[in-house]
Every structure is written in C-alpha cells, then in structure tokens.
Amino acid sequence: MNIHTLSKEEVLKSLVTSEKGLSEDEALKRLHEYGLNEIKEVKGKPLYLRFLAQFTHFLAILLWIAAGLCFLSEYLHPGEGLLSLGIAIFGVILINAVFTFVQEYRAEKAVEALKKLLPFNVKILREGSTKEICAENVAPGDLVFLSEGDKVPADARLIESNYLMVNNAPLTGESDTKPRSREAYIGDYLDSPNIVFAGTHVVSGSGKAVAFATGMSTEFGKIAHLTGGVQECLSPLQKEIIRVTKIVAVIAAVTGILFFTLGFFTGKSFWHNFLFAIGIIIANVPEGLLPTVTLSLAMGSQKMAKKKALIKNLTSVETLGSVTVICTDKTGTLTQNKMEVEKIWNVGAGLKPALTKDDVVGHSYDMLMKIASLCNNATYEDGKYKGDPTETAIIKAARETSGDIKAERVFEMPFDSERKRMSTVCKIPLYPPFSKGELSGIPLFGKEGEGEILQEKYFVLTKGALESVLPLCNSILSDSDVKSINEDDKNSVMQAYHSMMDEGLRVIAFAYKSVGAIHEAPLQSDIAELESNLIFVGLMGLEDPPRPEVPDAIIKCHDAGIKVIMITGDASRTAIAIAKQIGLVKNIPVVIEGHEINAMPDNEVREKLLSEEIIFARMTPVHKMRIVTILEDEGERVAVTGDGVNDAPALKKANIGIAMGMTGTDVAREAADMVLLDDNFASIVSAIEEGRAIFENIRKFISYIFASNIPEIVPYIAYVIFSIPLPLTIMQILAVDLGTDIFPALALGAEKPTKGVMKQLPRSPDERLLNFRILSRAYLFLGPIEAVAGLFGFFYVLNSGGWQWGMVLPVDNFLYMQATTACLAGIIISQIGNVFACRSFNESVFSIGLFSNRLILFGIAVELILSVFIIYHPLGNKIFGTAPLGFSVWLILIPFGIGLLLFEEIRKFYAKSS
C-alpha cells in the first residue's frame, strides 16, 4: 500500500478508520493483532554469560593464578596446608563473582524501574473524543494529534497540517527540519512530506495523522532490529573505580613478590614465603568495590526520584555533585506555574483587576476577551481547563467574562520563541447588534441566541509579547472608536506595561484586524502581511507566584558556592521583581535582554557573567545555548533547565540538562540528563545535595574498607621481619573482607547528607575519588590504630598462655588459634568503631546522631552474629582456624574500638577549628 499517494479519504478508507477515530473495541482488537506499539529491545548478553564474565576480569585472573599455584604446590609438596588455601581463594573468586553479579543486576533493575516513572503519552482521537494514552497503546488506524515538542509515536500519514515542521535526526541522522503537508505525494515513500516517522520530533506547528505502522513495523523498529544493541559505556566514576582496583591489585602483587623475596633473606622456606605473598595480595585486594559503588549510585538515583528528580543515567549522579552554576527558567521552576489573570488594561478603562461576567464591560474590554478566547489553544473539557498554564489562565478569564465564543478557526500561526507571538485567523459569526458597532468601526460580535446570524467575517487575532505585537499595530481600539495610534497612546501602553511588570506580572498584549475571506493556510511569505496594520486592544497581566520553598533553596545554593542565573523569556522588570521576591537578587543586578546579547561579543558576555547578580531576560533558546557554552568554556560545571523543543541543544550541551516533567516537551525530556517530576527548582537543589552525599558516601565506604587493609598487612610484615608466629591467617582475612565488613560498609552508602555537605564549595571535576587525604586517613591514621588493636590482642593471648619470643607454635596449636582469633577480634571491634568514625569526614558523629542511620546498627548486628559464628561455633572454628575467646580478652579489646572513635573525634575537632 503506497499510503503517501492516497488522498485523505482514501487513507481513512484503506486503514478502516474515520475522522472520529477508532472505537475502543476496535483499538483493543488491533493491539491484540499487531501487538503493543513498542520497540523491543534486542536481547543483551544472557545472564549466564554475564555471570561467567565475573570470573575473567583482571582481579579474578590474579586470584585464579594464586589458586592454581596453591593447587600446584599441594601436588608437589603435600601437607603444607596449601590445598585449603587454594580452595579458600577459589571461594573468594566465587563469592566475589556472585556478589558483583547480584549487585549489578540489582542496579540495572533499579534504573529500569526509574525509566517507568516517565511514561511517553500521546493525544489521540477515539470515538470522536480526545484522549491521552500511553504511546505503547497506539494502534494502526488511530488518529494522533501532533504539536510542537511532541515525539511522533508511530509511522503515520498526515491528514491535517498547520505549518508542521519535523526533525528526522533520530531516524536519518540529518538534523535539518523538514516541512510536512497533508497532500498526496507521488514519489519515494521515505521522502514523502505527508509521512511522519516514529521517533522523530515535531519542531513547530501542529497536525493530525493516522497511524499505519506501529512497534517493530515502523522504520525506526526495522533499524533497531537490524542494528541490535549498543553496549553502554562505563561512567567516569566506574572507570576510576576499575583503575583504582587495578592499581591496588598491582601494588598488592608487587608487594607480595617483594616480601616473598625478602623472606629468603630471613631464612623462610619457599612455601612459607609463598603463603606470605598470597596473604599480602588478598589483604590488599578491595573485593566488591566496583559493584557496591554501582549499586550505591543506583540507590541514590532512586532516592532522588522520591525527591521528584529523575536521573536518566548513573553518570549524572556523580556530575551533580560538582555543579557550579545553575541556569534556570523562571516560569514553573522558580514560580508555581499557577497562572491567574490579575490585571487588565485597555484604552479608557485603564489598569484594573480582572472582571467577571457579572461586571459591565465596554466594547474594548469585550474585544480583548474575544481575542483571548479565540487566539488560544487551551480547552475547557469535562469541567477542567487543559493546556499551557499561560493560555489556560487567559481562556479562564475570557470565559468568566464573556462565556464561550463560537467561531471557526481557519488556521493558526503558532507561537515560537523568535516571533514571541501567536496569531489565528477565525471566521466569526456576527449577531445583532453588530451593525451598530460597525458604524463606529468596532466589531461587536453580540451573543449567540440574540438573533439570526447576519454575517460571518474573518479576523486575524494576535496575542504575544508587547515588543512583538505593538510594532505591528497602526491603530488602537477604545470603547467609542478605532483611531490611529499616536505617541501618547504608546506612552500610556508602556506605562501600564511597566507598572504590571514591576509587580512581577507576566504581560500579554492583544490585537486584531478584519480581513477578507480566507479558506486555507497562506504561504509563509504571506504571514507578515496578515500580521501587519493591526488594531491594538489591550494588555493582560498574569500573576505566577513564586514557589514557597525556592527562597530556602536559593540560600542553600549560595552557601554551597553555586551561582544561580535566571534565564527567562519574560521581560526584565518582571524577572527582577520575581528575583527579589525569592532572594535571588538583593542589590541592583546586571540585566541583559535578548536584543542586547545579540550585539555583544563573547568576551563582553564573559565579563558580564562574572557579575555577582545577573539576569537574562527576553532570551531565546539560541541565547541560552550561547550562555551555557561560554560558561563551560570558562570551566564552570553547568546545570541548565529547559522545557521546549528548541531547548534541546542547550540541554545536551550542559553538563547536566534538566527537563521539566510536567510541562516539558518529549524532545526536551529525551535530551536531558535529569527530569524534574514536579518542575520545582528546589528539587534541583535537593538532587545536587543528594549527588554530593552519594559521592561522599562512596568515599566513606572506601575509607572504611581500606582502613582494614593495614591491620591485615602488618601481621604479615611482622611475621617476616620479627620471626613470630603468623598473627592472622588468610582465612581470617577473608572472614573480615567478605564477611564482617560487608554489611556495615553497605550501610555507609545509605548515609543521609550531612549538614555541612551544602556548606562546601563544589568539588573540582578533576578531583579524584581517592585522594591523599582519604588514603592517608585510612592508611596512616585509622589503619595503624586497628593494627595495634589486632597485634595487642594476639600478644596478650600468647603471653597469657606462656609463650616466649622465638617459640614456634604449630598451626593447630590451641594457644596459637586463640591468639590469631584475638587478632581477628581486635580488627572486628576496631572496625565497629571505624564505621561510626567514617560516617562523616568533618562532622562529629554525635552531632549527626550516633544512631540516626539504622542500617549501620543492622550492619553491626550482622557483623557481631558472624563474629560469634566464626569464633564460637565448631564449624566456624574449623573453617577459619579460630578458637573461643574468654570474656577478659573482649574487655581488653573493646577500648580500642572506643579509642579509635575518640581519636577520630579529636581529629575532626582540630580539623574543624583550624
């Protein structure tokens, strides 16, 4: 079927549908026959292959080699105990693989769950009624409405087009916008201007189309089927974790080889040295670091979603923490987007509050309301107003004054950010007493039901920004006549305009003119003629109150070293008034309007951006893109908000593009990294706070894990240098790394943001996750305290049992097993103190609440249960080579855990006061 060659009637007939759309029963039948309108994702790597991949990465290969050497040594020299070590290392590989696989799987599912929070909805016509449904429920034959910013849900044939422009980049890769029309086309199907393809974007205009291919039958679906899946790239943070893991593993291997060699000089046998080298390697390796970080990012994304900020990819979580500038819209983001017409101005009546239908109005006021009603795309359906908030407020005011106006819209010249106005051509029936009005040049429409229609006339009705509408007018309407507009009239208009703006109102201008009969949309070149020589009618001032939570969010940003820049399409006076109300500006700000920035070179804009308080008004998306580019060139990390189709380039360009979930277009949401589900500026700040907290929590987790490496390494060094019994066995190291440490470490990833996290300056994008401060705190401060605790317990038990220096104890000696158990217990107790110490790098744990993170308490409870099993259960004794400890040993070890926490509290105190 060459659907592009058919007429409108033939299209409807061939798809067995009508201008009223499908019935619900027929749509359901077709969905059952053709399937849901969705692109089926190409199956990724099977789960079993993904699981097996966990056994072949760098760290696993290193451990495989160690295990292989253990088995080989057992074969060559049986009875050295290396068989059990080989089995233990194999257990490490298996546990690490299972842990990593489960964590990555959970993280993946968490991200999938987030995607479901933002459904793709479309407007369709079924059974003669307009409905909004999920795009996956669009069936062949459905009539789909298309408007600026929409993503086309299916391959469809246009049957109506009103200056419709479509960007086919998602399908063809070419970003040029193409005009679309409804006429039949004889030519190649893919080049046909009457076809819109699934996945493409409506740049401007509007239209209505009949879906003829859905899901995998669309051109987009065919390409997806051919190309298969594309493997996702790792985020910078994930790459850094892998890099750190490799570095630590290499250091561990080099250290193991070094001390293996050193052992020969101290008279140790080959197998003793080999055992020692394996112990050093395992003690240094940070098992489970990467999957835990990935899960932490995914869980952080879910937390943000609860705070109405939907993160589309995990990379954005880490980027949020380094944002230095937020470029934000005003309407709906800083304000509530609850528009109400507060004031109206027209000639004669002057500036006054909005009226109701019970008030007596003059001809000029009445005409303003007619334009407001007919030059408008908002609707009143089922007792509710639907549409853009600005247009909804305007049509509500018009209905409350004049009721419903009957007219036929011939065509529309849509609003766009460049023109800053919208015009419609309407055929309006004139009822008595229209002739009286005509005598004085005023088109009084009368009201339906007051008599027969005496005449139908065509009118151009225009509304938009005053600076866009007023220059098109050569006349002005009063209650008595239409007269040529003069300077006094313009001054009166400007005075009312400035007065309303100074109150923070958004001001819309209205104009009209009568024209001859027009039966179809004119050419683009004729629009300028239609919008010339208009008659100016009046102004409406709309109030959009600031969101009550925004002032506190602005203060948070200032405290956090984040600069907030308002970039708005509204006039400068309105922007300043709102900025003062929310505390964005306190002094006289630098204000730049669109026409001014056009004349500025980049260097001058760069200098202006250095101003402490700056507002950009009457901006277009092109201007926004330029501002973002200059800020990024200056090294700033920029978050920018946007909702329109033309905002997409700036959203993609910014470090963090933030789209509006409630009022934003599909195009903007697709281009963004983050979607605000409530369109609220405060949610951006909450997301930044959460992003900073997640980064800090990952550091806390690493600091906690790395601190236990020192008490695991030091016993091996002491064993080689001082010829003492080995204070800690490899199995006991594994008991810490893969047992007692895991749950407290995971609990650190759930820490709430500390009070000081939004008092710090944004971190540099070049700042490493692992810096000298973190490593020195773990390796040179906390770790040595834990090493002292472990060795103290070891020697305390040995000395209590009568051991003397130089005495050799067999590995199965009860005293030796008790002593190594005491060393293990010392590390475990110290790590309990350490988990509290690591809850904050600067804040006292007592100020944030010792028990405020219940997951920490749960983690410690699990740690203690595992410790009881390892130390007191016969099976635990057998696996880990431990022996039960007396109560006195615990008494002398507990002070080390408390002491570690107190030493860290003292360090924080002096660090904070210095």
XYZ file of C-alpha atoms in Angstrom, residues 25-380:
356
model
C -13.180 -2.138 20.991
C -11.581 -1.908 17.557
C -8.387 -0.365 19.004
C -8.169 -3.212 21.543
C -8.672 -5.781 18.764
C -5.891 -4.214 16.672
C -3.499 -4.052 19.635
C -4.120 -7.755 20.165
C -3.491 -8.423 16.452
C -0.469 -6.157 15.860
C 0.968 -6.010 19.375
C 1.881 -3.060 21.557
C 3.483 -0.027 19.941
C 6.953 -0.556 21.397
C 10.452 -1.120 20.136
C 11.500 -4.464 21.524
C 14.985 -4.229 22.942
C 17.457 -6.577 21.358
C 18.325 -9.235 23.885
C 21.546 -8.419 25.613
C 24.160 -10.851 26.811
C 22.466 -13.844 28.514
C 22.578 -13.854 32.295
C 24.787 -16.942 32.437
C 27.408 -15.258 30.198
C 27.283 -12.122 32.324
C 27.814 -14.277 35.395
C 30.749 -16.102 33.784
C 32.313 -12.743 32.861
C 32.790 -12.117 36.592
C 35.419 -14.885 36.590
C 37.602 -13.363 33.848
C 38.325 -9.749 34.869
C 41.776 -8.575 35.975
C 41.305 -9.178 39.694
C 39.765 -12.627 39.163
C 42.620 -13.680 36.875
C 45.121 -12.632 39.552
C 43.319 -14.780 42.114
C 42.994 -17.702 39.669
C 46.777 -17.687 39.269
C 47.221 -17.686 43.060
C 44.752 -20.564 43.469
C 46.446 -22.512 40.669
C 49.842 -22.103 42.347
C 48.339 -23.320 45.633
C 46.965 -26.469 43.991
C 50.266 -26.999 42.192
C 52.249 -26.626 45.419
C 49.933 -29.080 47.199
C 50.562 -31.557 44.404
C 54.351 -31.077 44.563
C 54.627 -30.696 48.365
C 51.598 -32.252 50.063
C 50.837 -31.440 53.677
C 51.876 -27.767 53.579
C 48.244 -26.670 54.017
C 48.084 -25.001 50.617
C 45.178 -27.140 49.393
C 42.817 -25.493 51.852
C 44.247 -22.106 50.871
C 43.593 -22.855 47.175
C 40.029 -23.834 47.988
C 39.638 -20.657 50.040
C 40.901 -18.488 47.174
C 38.501 -20.256 44.807
C 35.772 -19.421 47.352
C 36.844 -15.753 47.217
C 36.541 -15.757 43.432
C 33.106 -17.392 43.596
C 31.778 -15.128 46.367
C 33.111 -12.026 44.632
C 31.553 -13.136 41.315
C 28.146 -13.818 42.889
C 28.247 -10.569 44.879
C 29.237 -8.490 41.825
C 26.644 -10.159 39.587
C 23.821 -9.670 42.099
C 24.752 -6.044 42.772
C 24.996 -5.157 39.076
C 21.705 -6.933 38.391
C 20.006 -5.007 41.211
C 21.456 -1.730 39.937
C 20.198 -2.484 36.420
C 16.718 -3.263 37.694
C 16.725 -0.071 39.758
C 17.497 2.000 36.635
C 14.752 0.179 34.689
C 12.282 0.991 37.463
C 13.196 4.673 37.227
C 12.506 4.724 33.473
C 8.941 3.589 34.149
C 8.331 6.756 36.180
C 8.325 8.832 32.988
C 5.820 7.360 30.514
C 5.579 8.594 26.914
C 1.991 9.829 26.422
C 0.229 10.955 23.248
C -3.075 12.624 22.365
C -5.382 10.641 20.107
C -8.953 10.799 18.834
C -11.152 7.797 19.564
C -14.937 7.655 19.170
C -14.884 11.400 18.484
C -13.285 12.251 21.859
C -9.763 13.475 22.533
C -7.892 11.184 24.881
C -4.371 10.987 26.284
C -2.915 7.489 26.321
C 0.448 5.794 26.732
C 2.242 5.628 23.372
C 2.515 1.839 23.576
C -1.302 1.654 23.244
C -1.423 3.437 19.872
C -2.914 1.066 17.274
C -2.853 1.192 13.450
C -5.762 3.423 12.389
C -5.581 5.691 15.450
C -5.807 9.438 14.778
C -2.886 11.115 16.521
C -2.620 14.828 17.363
C 0.829 16.349 16.892
C 2.093 19.669 18.244
C 5.379 21.428 18.918
C 7.739 19.380 21.090
C 5.979 16.043 20.588
C 7.779 12.855 19.701
C 5.934 11.036 16.913
C 4.676 7.727 18.411
C 4.240 5.705 15.188
C 4.700 5.906 11.425
C 1.691 7.979 10.381
C 0.124 9.677 7.372
C -0.819 13.323 7.825
C -4.416 14.314 7.138
C -4.102 17.821 8.623
C -1.048 20.072 8.803
C -0.644 23.566 10.161
C 2.905 24.765 9.435
C 4.158 21.424 10.737
C 7.957 21.089 10.832
C 9.613 17.792 11.781
C 13.203 16.923 12.696
C 14.080 13.483 11.332
C 17.510 13.310 13.051
C 16.645 10.273 15.252
C 15.854 8.328 12.058
C 18.168 9.762 9.390
C 20.907 11.461 11.398
C 20.223 14.704 9.484
C 19.224 17.492 11.855
C 17.564 19.749 9.250
C 13.888 20.407 9.933
C 11.510 19.416 7.141
C 8.085 20.937 6.401
C 5.244 18.423 6.391
C 1.979 18.698 4.435
C -1.168 16.595 4.022
C -1.364 16.488 0.214
C -0.850 13.228 -1.661
C 2.696 12.758 -2.945
C 3.896 10.886 -5.998
C 7.460 9.903 -5.284
C 9.630 7.908 -2.895
C 7.845 6.889 0.302
C 10.761 7.860 2.582
C 10.937 11.351 1.050
C 7.198 11.954 1.222
C 6.270 15.195 3.041
C 2.946 13.697 4.186
C 4.599 10.943 6.269
C 5.846 11.391 9.823
C 8.014 8.628 11.249
C 8.078 7.136 14.736
C 10.802 8.595 16.967
C 11.102 11.888 15.070
C 10.353 15.238 16.707
C 7.848 17.983 15.944
C 9.798 21.240 15.896
C 6.904 23.626 15.265
C 3.314 23.795 14.080
C 0.631 21.192 14.589
C -1.197 18.478 12.729
C -3.273 15.320 12.792
C -2.125 11.984 11.386
C -3.357 8.410 11.005
C -1.020 5.750 12.389
C -0.380 2.995 9.851
C 2.673 1.195 11.305
C 3.477 0.623 14.966
C 6.195 -1.006 17.071
C 8.726 -3.100 15.205
C 6.856 -2.497 11.901
C 7.887 1.169 11.883
C 11.003 2.340 10.043
C 12.581 3.017 13.440
C 11.724 -0.521 14.567
C 13.255 -2.061 11.446
C 16.509 -0.177 12.018
C 16.566 -1.199 15.696
C 16.113 -4.813 14.656
C 18.967 -4.614 12.171
C 21.483 -2.754 14.295
C 20.969 -4.665 17.560
C 22.018 -3.313 20.924
C 24.812 -0.910 21.635
C 26.861 -1.596 24.718
C 26.679 1.187 27.280
C 29.869 2.973 28.232
C 31.094 2.982 31.797
C 30.726 6.227 33.686
C 33.872 8.183 34.674
C 33.396 7.097 38.288
C 33.099 3.437 37.346
C 36.225 3.744 35.193
C 38.074 5.307 38.124
C 36.995 2.500 40.460
C 38.278 -0.051 37.942
C 41.517 1.935 37.643
C 41.923 2.067 41.435
C 41.182 -1.654 41.751
C 43.831 -2.460 39.144
C 46.379 -0.161 40.780
C 45.747 -1.679 44.218
C 45.929 -5.195 42.754
C 49.231 -4.414 41.011
C 50.612 -2.865 44.217
C 49.459 -5.954 46.114
C 51.164 -8.259 43.597
C 54.398 -6.238 43.625
C 54.361 -6.085 47.442
C 53.735 -9.833 47.622
C 56.662 -10.546 45.297
C 58.892 -8.110 47.219
C 58.206 -9.739 50.584
C 58.344 -13.178 49.007
C 61.920 -12.326 48.026
C 62.619 -10.742 51.426
C 61.552 -13.988 53.105
C 64.506 -15.844 51.603
C 66.915 -13.444 53.298
C 65.258 -14.177 56.656
C 65.629 -17.934 56.193
C 61.967 -18.776 55.416
C 61.179 -21.709 53.151
C 59.732 -21.284 49.669
C 56.274 -22.394 50.725
C 56.233 -20.132 53.786
C 57.205 -17.208 51.581
C 54.615 -18.184 49.007
C 51.929 -18.357 51.694
C 53.004 -14.953 52.885
C 52.888 -13.440 49.362
C 49.357 -14.767 48.793
C 48.290 -13.309 52.152
C 49.643 -9.856 51.224
C 47.831 -9.942 47.887
C 44.483 -10.965 49.377
C 44.808 -8.457 52.248
C 45.246 -5.587 49.734
C 42.585 -6.521 47.219
C 39.339 -4.474 47.656
C 36.811 -7.204 46.877
C 33.366 -5.990 45.847
C 34.335 -2.319 45.467
C 33.017 -1.755 41.917
C 29.621 -3.476 42.278
C 28.964 -1.771 45.597
C 29.714 1.646 44.087
C 27.423 0.886 41.129
C 24.627 -0.142 43.477
C 25.205 2.961 45.604
C 24.723 5.149 42.512
C 21.568 3.270 41.525
C 20.089 3.522 45.017
C 20.996 7.226 45.042
C 19.064 7.636 41.791
C 16.023 6.045 43.397
C 16.334 8.388 46.384
C 16.411 11.349 44.002
C 13.325 10.040 42.226
C 11.486 10.136 45.567
C 12.527 13.787 45.764
C 10.994 14.350 42.295
C 14.292 14.358 40.381
C 14.505 11.505 37.880
C 18.082 10.645 36.894
C 18.249 9.055 33.448
C 21.779 7.675 33.721
C 24.118 6.925 36.615
C 26.840 9.241 35.288
C 24.622 12.216 36.115
C 24.618 11.330 39.810
C 28.346 11.927 40.153
C 28.243 15.035 37.890
C 25.578 16.682 40.068
C 27.987 16.919 42.981
C 30.330 19.191 41.032
C 27.780 21.661 39.576
C 28.944 25.283 39.985
C 26.245 27.167 38.045
C 22.512 26.595 37.633
C 20.904 28.359 34.662
C 17.198 28.236 35.417
C 13.967 29.279 33.749
C 11.582 31.402 35.772
C 8.087 30.225 34.921
C 7.118 26.954 36.541
C 10.567 26.354 38.001
C 11.052 29.312 40.322
C 7.327 30.035 40.247
C 4.306 27.776 40.806
C 3.112 27.814 37.177
C -0.369 28.572 38.520
C -1.223 31.489 36.290
C -4.092 33.838 37.106
C -5.081 36.996 35.234
C -4.721 39.690 37.876
C -4.932 42.953 35.932
C -6.194 44.150 32.576
C -5.527 47.407 30.730
C -7.374 48.909 27.793
C -7.957 52.429 26.472
C -10.452 54.380 28.505
C -10.838 51.907 31.353
C -7.138 51.992 32.186
C -5.491 49.474 34.526
C -7.899 47.449 36.681
C -8.391 43.982 38.166
C -9.799 41.170 36.031
C -13.622 41.257 35.888
C -16.290 38.549 35.842
C -19.355 38.066 33.636
C -21.486 39.905 36.201
C -19.487 43.121 35.665
C -20.452 45.656 32.999
C -17.738 45.856 30.346
C -17.072 48.165 27.439
C -16.532 47.300 23.814
C -12.733 47.388 24.052
C -12.695 45.072 27.087
C -15.154 42.755 25.361
C -12.976 42.570 22.234
C -9.878 41.782 24.331
C -11.717 38.815 25.861
C -12.840 37.579 22.447
C -9.223 37.558 21.243
C -8.153 35.897 24.481
C -10.679 33.132 23.884
C -10.129 32.536 20.146
C -6.358 33.092 19.874
C -5.772 30.274 22.321
C -5.071 26.530 22.266
C -6.213 25.761 25.808
C -9.546 23.974 26.162
C -12.316 23.541 28.720
